[in-house]
XYZ file of N, CA and C in Angstrom:
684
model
N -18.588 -64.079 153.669
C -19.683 -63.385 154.346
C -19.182 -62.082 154.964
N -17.720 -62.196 155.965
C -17.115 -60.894 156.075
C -17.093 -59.860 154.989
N -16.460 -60.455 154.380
C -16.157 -59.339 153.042
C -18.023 -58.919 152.008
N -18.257 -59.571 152.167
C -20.017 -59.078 151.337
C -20.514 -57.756 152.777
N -20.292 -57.876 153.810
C -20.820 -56.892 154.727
C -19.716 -56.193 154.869
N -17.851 -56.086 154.457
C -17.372 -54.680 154.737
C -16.320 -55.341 153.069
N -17.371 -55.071 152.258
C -16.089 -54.708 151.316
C -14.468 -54.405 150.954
N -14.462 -53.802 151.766
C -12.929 -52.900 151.983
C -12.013 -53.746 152.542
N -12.994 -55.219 153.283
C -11.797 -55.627 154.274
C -11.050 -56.826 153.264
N -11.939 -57.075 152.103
C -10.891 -58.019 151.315
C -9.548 -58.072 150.973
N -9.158 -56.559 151.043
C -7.147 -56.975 150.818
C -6.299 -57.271 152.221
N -7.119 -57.474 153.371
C -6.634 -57.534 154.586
C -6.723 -59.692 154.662
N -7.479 -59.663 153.812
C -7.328 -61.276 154.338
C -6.578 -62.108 153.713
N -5.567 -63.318 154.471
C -5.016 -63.996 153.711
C -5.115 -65.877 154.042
N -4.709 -66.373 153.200
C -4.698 -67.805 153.519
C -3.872 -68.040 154.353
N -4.370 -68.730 155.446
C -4.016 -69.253 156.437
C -3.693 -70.890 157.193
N -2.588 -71.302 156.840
C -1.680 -72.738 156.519
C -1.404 -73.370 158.177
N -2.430 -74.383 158.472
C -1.712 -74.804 159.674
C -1.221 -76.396 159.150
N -0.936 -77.357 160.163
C -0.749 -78.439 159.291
C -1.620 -78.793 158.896
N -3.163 -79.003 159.932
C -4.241 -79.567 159.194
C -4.721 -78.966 157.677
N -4.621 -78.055 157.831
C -4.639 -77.223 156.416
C -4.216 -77.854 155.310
N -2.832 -78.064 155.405
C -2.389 -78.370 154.731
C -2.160 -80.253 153.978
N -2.454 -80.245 155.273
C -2.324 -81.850 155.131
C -3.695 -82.433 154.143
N -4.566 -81.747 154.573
C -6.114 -82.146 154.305
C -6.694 -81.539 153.331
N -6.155 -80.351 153.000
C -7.066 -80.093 152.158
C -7.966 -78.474 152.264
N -7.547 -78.216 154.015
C -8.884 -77.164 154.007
C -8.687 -75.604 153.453
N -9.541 -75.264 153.908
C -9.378 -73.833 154.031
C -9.571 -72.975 155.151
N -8.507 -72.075 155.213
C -8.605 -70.998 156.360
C -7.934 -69.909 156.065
N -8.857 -68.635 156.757
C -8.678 -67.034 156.112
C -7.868 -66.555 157.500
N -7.073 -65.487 157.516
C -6.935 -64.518 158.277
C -6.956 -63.402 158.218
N -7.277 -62.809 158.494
C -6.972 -60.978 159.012
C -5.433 -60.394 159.053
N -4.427 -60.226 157.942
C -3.167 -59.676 158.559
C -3.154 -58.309 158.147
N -2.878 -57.979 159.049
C -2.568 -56.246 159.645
C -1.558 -55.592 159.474
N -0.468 -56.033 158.903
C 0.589 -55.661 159.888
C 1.100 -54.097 159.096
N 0.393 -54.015 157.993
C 0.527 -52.437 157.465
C -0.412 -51.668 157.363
N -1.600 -51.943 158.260
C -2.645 -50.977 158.317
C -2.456 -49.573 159.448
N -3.339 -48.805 158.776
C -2.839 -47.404 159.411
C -4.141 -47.236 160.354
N -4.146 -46.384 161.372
C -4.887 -45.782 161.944
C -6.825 -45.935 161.344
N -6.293 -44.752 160.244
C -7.289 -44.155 159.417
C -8.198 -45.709 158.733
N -7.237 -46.238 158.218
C -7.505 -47.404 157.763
C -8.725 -48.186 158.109
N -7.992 -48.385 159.399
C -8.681 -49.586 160.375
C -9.990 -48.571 161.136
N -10.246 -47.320 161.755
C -11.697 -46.641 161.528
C -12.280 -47.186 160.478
N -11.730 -47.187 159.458
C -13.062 -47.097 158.003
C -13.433 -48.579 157.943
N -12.846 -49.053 158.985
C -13.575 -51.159 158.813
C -14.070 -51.084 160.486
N -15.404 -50.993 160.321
C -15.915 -50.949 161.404
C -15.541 -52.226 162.065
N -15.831 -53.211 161.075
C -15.618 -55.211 161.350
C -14.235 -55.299 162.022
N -13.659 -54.531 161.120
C -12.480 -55.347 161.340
C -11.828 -54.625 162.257
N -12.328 -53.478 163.112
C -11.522 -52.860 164.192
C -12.422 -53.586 165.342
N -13.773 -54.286 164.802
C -14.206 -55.094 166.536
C -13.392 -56.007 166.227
N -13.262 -57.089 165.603
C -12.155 -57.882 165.746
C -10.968 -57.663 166.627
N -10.124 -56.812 166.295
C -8.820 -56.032 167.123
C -9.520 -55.177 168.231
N -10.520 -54.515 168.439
C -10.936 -54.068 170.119
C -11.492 -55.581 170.603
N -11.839 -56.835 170.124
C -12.360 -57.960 171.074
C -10.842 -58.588 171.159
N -10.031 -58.629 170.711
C -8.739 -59.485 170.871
C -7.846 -58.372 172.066
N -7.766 -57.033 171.837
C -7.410 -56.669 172.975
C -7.933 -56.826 174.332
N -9.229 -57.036 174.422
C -9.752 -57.374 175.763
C -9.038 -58.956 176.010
N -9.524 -59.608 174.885
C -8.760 -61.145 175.668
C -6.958 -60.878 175.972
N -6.556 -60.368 174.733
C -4.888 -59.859 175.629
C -4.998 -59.958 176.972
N -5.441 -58.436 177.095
C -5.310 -57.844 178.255
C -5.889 -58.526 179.713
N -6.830 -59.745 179.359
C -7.025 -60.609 180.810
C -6.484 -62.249 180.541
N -4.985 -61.527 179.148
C -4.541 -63.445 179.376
C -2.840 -63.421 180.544
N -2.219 -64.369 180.104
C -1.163 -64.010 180.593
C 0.320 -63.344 180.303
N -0.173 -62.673 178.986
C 0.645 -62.052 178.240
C -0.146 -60.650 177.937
N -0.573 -59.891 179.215
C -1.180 -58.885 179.111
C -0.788 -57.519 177.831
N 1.022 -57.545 177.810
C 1.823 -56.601 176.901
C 1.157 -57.109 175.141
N 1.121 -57.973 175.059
C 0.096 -58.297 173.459
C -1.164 -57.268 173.146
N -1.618 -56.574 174.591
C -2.700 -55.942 173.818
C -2.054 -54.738 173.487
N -0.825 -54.517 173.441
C -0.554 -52.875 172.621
C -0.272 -53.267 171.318
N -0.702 -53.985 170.651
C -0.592 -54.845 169.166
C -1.830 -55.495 168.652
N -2.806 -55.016 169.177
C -4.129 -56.413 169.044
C -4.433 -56.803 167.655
N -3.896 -55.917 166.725
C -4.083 -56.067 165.088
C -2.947 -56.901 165.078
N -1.769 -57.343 165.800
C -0.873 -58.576 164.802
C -0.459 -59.723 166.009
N -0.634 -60.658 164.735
C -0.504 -62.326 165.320
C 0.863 -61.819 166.939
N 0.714 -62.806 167.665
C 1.142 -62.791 168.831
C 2.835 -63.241 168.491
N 2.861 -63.700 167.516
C 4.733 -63.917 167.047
C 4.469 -64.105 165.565
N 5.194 -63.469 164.475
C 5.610 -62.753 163.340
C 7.142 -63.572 163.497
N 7.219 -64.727 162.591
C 8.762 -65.014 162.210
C 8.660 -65.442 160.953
N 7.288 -65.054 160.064
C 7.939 -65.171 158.876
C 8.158 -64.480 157.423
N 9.291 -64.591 156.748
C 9.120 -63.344 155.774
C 8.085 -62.801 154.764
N 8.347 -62.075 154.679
C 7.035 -61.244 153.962
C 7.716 -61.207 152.359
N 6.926 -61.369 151.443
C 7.229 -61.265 150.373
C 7.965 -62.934 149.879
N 8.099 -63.772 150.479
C 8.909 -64.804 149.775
C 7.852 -66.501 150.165
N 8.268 -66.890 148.998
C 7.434 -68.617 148.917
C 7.911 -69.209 150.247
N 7.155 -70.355 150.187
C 8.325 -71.302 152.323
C 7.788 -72.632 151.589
N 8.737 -73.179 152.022
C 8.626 -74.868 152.262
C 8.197 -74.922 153.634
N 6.868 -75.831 153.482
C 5.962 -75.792 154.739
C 6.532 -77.190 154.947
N 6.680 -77.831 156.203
C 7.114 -79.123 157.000
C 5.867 -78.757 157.732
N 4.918 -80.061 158.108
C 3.838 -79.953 159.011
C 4.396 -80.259 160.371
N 4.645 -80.300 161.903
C 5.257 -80.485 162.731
C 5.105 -81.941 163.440
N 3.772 -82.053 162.836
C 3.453 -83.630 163.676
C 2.832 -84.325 161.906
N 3.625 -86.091 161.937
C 3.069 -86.089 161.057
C 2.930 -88.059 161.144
N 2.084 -88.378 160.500
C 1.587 -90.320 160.394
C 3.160 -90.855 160.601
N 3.300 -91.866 161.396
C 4.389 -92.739 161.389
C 4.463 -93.767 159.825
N 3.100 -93.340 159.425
C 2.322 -94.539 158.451
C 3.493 -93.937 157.060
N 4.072 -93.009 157.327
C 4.694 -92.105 156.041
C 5.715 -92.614 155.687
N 6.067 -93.100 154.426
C 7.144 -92.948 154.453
C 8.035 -91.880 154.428
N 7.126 -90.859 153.762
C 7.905 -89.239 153.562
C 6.914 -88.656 154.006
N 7.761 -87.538 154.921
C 6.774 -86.576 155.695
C 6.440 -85.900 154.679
N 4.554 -85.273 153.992
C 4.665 -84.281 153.333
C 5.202 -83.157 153.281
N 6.025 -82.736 152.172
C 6.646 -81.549 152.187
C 5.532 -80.471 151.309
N 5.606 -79.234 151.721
C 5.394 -78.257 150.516
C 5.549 -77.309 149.951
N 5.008 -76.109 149.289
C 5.698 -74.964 148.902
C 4.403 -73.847 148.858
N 4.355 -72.930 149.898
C 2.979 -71.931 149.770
C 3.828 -70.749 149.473
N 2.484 -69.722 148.589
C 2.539 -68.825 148.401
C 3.364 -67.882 149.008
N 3.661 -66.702 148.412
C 3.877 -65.299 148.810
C 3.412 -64.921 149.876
N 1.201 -64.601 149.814
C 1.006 -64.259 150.432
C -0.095 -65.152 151.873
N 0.550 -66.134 151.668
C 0.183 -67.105 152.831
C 0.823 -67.416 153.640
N -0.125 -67.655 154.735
C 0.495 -67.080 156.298
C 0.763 -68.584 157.223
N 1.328 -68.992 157.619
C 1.472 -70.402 158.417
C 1.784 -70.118 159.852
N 0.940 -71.283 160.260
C 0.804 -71.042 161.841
C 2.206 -71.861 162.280
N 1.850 -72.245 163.740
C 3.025 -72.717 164.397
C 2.868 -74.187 164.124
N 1.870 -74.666 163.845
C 1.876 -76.060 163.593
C 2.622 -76.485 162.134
N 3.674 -75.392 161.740
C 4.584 -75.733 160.737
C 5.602 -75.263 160.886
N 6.698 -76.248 160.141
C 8.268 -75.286 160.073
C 8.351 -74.587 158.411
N 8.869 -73.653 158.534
C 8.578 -73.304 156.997
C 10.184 -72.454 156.690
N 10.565 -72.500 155.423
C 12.014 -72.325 155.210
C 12.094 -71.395 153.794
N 12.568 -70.523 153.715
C 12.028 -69.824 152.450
C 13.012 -70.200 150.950
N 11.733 -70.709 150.360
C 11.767 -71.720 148.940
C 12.887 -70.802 147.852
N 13.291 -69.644 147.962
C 14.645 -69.360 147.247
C 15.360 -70.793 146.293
N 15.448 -71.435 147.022
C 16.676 -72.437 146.473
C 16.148 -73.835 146.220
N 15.672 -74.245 144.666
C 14.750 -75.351 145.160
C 15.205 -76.567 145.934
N 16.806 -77.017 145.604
C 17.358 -78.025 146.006
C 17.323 -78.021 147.287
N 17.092 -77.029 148.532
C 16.568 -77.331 149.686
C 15.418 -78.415 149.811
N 14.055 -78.132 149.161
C 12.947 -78.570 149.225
C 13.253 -80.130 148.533
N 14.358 -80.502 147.709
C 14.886 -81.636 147.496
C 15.992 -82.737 148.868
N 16.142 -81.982 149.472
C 17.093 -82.445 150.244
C 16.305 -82.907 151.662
N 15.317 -81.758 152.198
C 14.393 -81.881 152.657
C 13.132 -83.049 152.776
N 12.603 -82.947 151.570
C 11.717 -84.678 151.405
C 12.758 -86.011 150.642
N 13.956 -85.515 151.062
C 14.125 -86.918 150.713
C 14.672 -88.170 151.587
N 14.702 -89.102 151.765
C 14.695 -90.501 152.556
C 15.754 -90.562 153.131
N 16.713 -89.875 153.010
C 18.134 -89.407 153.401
C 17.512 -88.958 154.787
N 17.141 -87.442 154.686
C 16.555 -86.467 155.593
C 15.621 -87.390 156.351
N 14.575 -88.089 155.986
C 13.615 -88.758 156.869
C 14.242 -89.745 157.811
N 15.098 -90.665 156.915
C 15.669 -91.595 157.902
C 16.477 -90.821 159.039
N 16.812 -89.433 159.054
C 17.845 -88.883 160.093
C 16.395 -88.044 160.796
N 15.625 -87.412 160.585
C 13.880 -87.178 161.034
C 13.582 -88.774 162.092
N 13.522 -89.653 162.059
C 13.506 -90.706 162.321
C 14.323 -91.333 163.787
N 15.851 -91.262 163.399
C 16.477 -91.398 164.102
C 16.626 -90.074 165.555
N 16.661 -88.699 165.138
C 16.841 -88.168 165.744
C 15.266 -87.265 166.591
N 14.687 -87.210 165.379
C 13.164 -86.921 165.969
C 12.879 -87.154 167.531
N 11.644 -85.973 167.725
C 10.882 -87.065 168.879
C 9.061 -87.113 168.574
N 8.828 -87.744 169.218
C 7.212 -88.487 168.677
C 6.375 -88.154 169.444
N 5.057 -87.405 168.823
C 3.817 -87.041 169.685
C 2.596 -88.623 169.590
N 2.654 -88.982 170.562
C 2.623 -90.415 170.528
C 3.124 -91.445 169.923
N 2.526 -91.608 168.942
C 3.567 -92.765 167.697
C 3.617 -92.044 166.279
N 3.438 -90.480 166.673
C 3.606 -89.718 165.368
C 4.614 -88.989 165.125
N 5.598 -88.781 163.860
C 6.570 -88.232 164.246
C 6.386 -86.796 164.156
N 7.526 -86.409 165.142
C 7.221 -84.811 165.351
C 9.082 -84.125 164.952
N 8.582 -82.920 163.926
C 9.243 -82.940 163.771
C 10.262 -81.648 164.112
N 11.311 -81.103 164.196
C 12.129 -80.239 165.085
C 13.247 -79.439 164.000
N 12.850 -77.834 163.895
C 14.066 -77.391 163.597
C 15.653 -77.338 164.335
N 15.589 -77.790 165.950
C 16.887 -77.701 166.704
C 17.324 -78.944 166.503
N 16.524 -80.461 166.868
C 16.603 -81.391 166.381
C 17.246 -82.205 165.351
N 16.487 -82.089 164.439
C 16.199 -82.402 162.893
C 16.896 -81.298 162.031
N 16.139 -80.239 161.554
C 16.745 -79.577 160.668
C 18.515 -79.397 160.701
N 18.188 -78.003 161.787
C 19.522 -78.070 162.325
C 20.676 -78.734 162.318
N 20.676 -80.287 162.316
C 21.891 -80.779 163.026
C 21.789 -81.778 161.905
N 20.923 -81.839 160.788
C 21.255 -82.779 159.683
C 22.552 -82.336 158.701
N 23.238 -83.458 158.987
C 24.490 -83.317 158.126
C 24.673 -83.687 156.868
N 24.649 -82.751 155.732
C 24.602 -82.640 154.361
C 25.768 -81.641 154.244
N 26.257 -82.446 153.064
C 28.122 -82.139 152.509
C 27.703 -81.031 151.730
N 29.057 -80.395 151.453
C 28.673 -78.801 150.504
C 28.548 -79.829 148.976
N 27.972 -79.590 148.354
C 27.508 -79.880 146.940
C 27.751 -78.932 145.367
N 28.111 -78.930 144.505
C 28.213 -78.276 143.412
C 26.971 -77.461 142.551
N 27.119 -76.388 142.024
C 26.041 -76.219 141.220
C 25.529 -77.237 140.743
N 26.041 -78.256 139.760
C 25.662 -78.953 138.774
C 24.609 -79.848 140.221
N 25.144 -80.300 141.112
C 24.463 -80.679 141.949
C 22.770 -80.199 142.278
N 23.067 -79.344 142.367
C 21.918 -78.429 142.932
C 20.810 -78.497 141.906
N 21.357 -78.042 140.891
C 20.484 -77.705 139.543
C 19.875 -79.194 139.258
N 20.554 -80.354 139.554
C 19.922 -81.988 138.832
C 18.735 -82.029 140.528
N 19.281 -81.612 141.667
C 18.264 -82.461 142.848
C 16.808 -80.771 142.357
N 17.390 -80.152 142.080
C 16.244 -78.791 141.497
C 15.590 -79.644 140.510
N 15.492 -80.146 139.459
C 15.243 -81.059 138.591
C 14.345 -82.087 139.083
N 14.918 -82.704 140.196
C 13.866 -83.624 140.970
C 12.931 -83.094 141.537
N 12.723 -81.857 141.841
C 11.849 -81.125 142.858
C 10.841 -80.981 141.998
N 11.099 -80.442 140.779
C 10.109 -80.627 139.547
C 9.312 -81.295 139.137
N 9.778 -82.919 139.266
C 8.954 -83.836 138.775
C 8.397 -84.186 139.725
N 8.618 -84.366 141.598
C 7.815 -84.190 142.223
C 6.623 -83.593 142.217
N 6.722 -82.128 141.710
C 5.534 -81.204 142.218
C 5.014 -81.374 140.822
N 5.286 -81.917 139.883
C 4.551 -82.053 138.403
C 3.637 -83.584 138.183
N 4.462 -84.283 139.480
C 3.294 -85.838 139.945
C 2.125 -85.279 140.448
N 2.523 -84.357 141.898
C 1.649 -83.789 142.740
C 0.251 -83.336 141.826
N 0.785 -82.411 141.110
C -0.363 -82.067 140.126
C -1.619 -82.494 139.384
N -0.656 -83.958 138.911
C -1.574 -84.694 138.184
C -2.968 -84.920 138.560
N -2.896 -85.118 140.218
C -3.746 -85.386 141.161
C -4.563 -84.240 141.930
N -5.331 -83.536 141.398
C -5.706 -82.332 141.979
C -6.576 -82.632 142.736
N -7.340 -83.443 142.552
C -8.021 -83.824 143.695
C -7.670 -84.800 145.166
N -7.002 -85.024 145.269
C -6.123 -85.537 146.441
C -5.453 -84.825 147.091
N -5.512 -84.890 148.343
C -5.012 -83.818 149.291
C -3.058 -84.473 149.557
N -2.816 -84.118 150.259
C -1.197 -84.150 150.513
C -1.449 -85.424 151.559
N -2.312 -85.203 152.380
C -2.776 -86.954 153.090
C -3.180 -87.962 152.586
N -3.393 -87.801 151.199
C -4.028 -88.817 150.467
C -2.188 -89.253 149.579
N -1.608 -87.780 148.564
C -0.797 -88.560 147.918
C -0.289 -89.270 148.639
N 0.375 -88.871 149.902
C 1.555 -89.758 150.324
C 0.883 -90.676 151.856
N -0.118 -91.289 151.896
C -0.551 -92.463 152.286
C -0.272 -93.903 151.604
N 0.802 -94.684 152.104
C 1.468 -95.533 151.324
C 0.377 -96.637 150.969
N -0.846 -96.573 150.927
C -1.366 -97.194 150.213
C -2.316 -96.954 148.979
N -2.118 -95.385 148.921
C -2.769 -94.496 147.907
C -1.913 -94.023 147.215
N -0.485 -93.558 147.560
C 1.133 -92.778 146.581
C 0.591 -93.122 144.916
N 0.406 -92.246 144.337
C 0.072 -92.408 142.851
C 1.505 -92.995 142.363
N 1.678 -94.021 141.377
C 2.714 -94.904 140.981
C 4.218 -93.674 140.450
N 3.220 -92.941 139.743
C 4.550 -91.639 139.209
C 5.074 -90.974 140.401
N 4.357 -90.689 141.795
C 4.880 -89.871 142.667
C 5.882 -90.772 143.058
N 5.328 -91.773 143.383
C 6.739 -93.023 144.191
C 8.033 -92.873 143.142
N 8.212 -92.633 141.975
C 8.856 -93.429 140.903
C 9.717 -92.122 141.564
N 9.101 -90.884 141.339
C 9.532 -89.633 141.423
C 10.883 -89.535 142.767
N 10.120 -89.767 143.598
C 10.783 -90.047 145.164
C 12.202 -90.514 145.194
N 11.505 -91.920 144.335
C 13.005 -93.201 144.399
C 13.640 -92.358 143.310
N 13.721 -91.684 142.597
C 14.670 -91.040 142.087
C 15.683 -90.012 142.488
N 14.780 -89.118 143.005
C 15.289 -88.172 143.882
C 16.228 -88.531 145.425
N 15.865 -90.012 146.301
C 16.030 -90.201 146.981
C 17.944 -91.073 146.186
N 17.864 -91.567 145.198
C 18.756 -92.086 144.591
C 19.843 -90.970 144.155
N 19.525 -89.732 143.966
C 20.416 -88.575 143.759
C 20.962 -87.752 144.849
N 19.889 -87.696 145.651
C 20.746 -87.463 147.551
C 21.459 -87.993 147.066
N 21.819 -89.523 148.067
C 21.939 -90.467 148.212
C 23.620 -90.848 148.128
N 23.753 -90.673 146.452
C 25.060 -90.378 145.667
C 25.630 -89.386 145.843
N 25.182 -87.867 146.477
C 25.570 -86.839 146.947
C 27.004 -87.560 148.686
N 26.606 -88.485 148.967
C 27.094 -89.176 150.265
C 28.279 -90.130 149.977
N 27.894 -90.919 148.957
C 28.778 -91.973 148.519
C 28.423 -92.905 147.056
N 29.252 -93.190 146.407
C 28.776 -93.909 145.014
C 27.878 -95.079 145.391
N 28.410 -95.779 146.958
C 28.176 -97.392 147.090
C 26.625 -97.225 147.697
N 25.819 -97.569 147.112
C 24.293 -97.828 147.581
C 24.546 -98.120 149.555
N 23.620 -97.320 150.197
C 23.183 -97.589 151.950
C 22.395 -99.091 151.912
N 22.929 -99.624 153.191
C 22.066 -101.164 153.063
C 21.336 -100.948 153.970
N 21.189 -100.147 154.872
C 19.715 -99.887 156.212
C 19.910 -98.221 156.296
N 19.109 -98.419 157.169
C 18.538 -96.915 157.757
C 19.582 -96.358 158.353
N 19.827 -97.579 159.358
C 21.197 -97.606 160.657
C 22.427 -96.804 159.587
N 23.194 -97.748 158.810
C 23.752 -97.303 157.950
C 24.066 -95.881 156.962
């Protein structure tokens, strides 16, 4: 409806990733600015009330210095130009694997995600796998009985051994058949695949595979608990 009343403002909007977003299914647009000029932003009548109504709220919140910026998000930490592995921050205890994912170029994620830029797929392997969760788990902390999850925490301080190409390239391999299960299912949201009583049979198969190639990254002899 924006864009049918200012035309012009369609290359300014982008998809916008919070967890619910992502978790569920929805959709959400934003407004990013962050290379518009002067001249520009005159010729969008819309889209400069937008940025003159956000400077007034600046300017009577408690971060009054935000309104010399009213065209960009209030914190900018993520790169421009590159894919992210989205981690949602709060997520079902009901999981066995926290959904992981992989957005666009030009999609924008709020704070209700950790996001890591997808360069290297064997991150996004190392990341959803049962290895990583069980230490998510142990070290985590919980927004009620949900786990929440922490780059100082969690990311950070998970201990994973240096690994070989050949390494990299086989758990890259797994990341594949993950996101090639994911697919199958286009109509199911990321709360639906991985609700352990809905996991489509190929995604699980997928998992225990991948989780079996960590795994061996640690030691030949199979883990007998979590503890362990």
């Amino acid at each position: 409806e924006f864009i049918q009343k200012e035309p012009g403002s369609k290359k300014w909007f982008r998809k916008l990733v919070s967890a619910d977003e992502f978790l569920n299914g929805k959709s959400r647009y934003c407004l990013w600015l962050t290379t518009i000029s002067e001249r520009e932003l005159e010729d969008l009548p819309l889209v400069k009330k937008q940025v003159d109504d956000l400077r007034k709220v600046r300017l009577s919140s408690s971060r009054p210095q935000l309104a010399n910026t009213p065209h960009l998000f209030a914190q900018i930490t993520q790169n421009e130009g590159l894919s992210h592995i989205v981690i949602p921050g709060v997520s079902s205890e009901n999981r066995k694997y926290i959904p992981i994912g992989i957005i666009g170029k030009d999609e924008i994620t709020t704070n209700s995600c950790f996001i890591v830029p997808a360069e290297q797929p064997y991150i996004f392997a190392v990341l959803t796998s049962y290895m990583h969760m069980a230490w998510m788990k142990s070290v985590g902390g919980k927004l009620e009985t949900r786990y929440r999850y922490s780059k100082d925490l969690v990311y950070n301080t998970f201990p994973f051994p240096n690994i070989t190409e050949k390494q990299k390239e086989s758990l890259t391999t797994h990341v594949y058949n993950i996101l090639e299960e994911r697919e199958k299912h286009p109509d199911k949201t990321m709360a639906d695949l991985y609700d352990p009583e809905k996991m489509p049979e190929g995604l699980r198969e997928a998992h225990k595979y991948l989780d079996l190639a960590v795994d061996q990254i640690y030691r030949s002899k199979p883990f007998e608990s979590d503890e362990e």
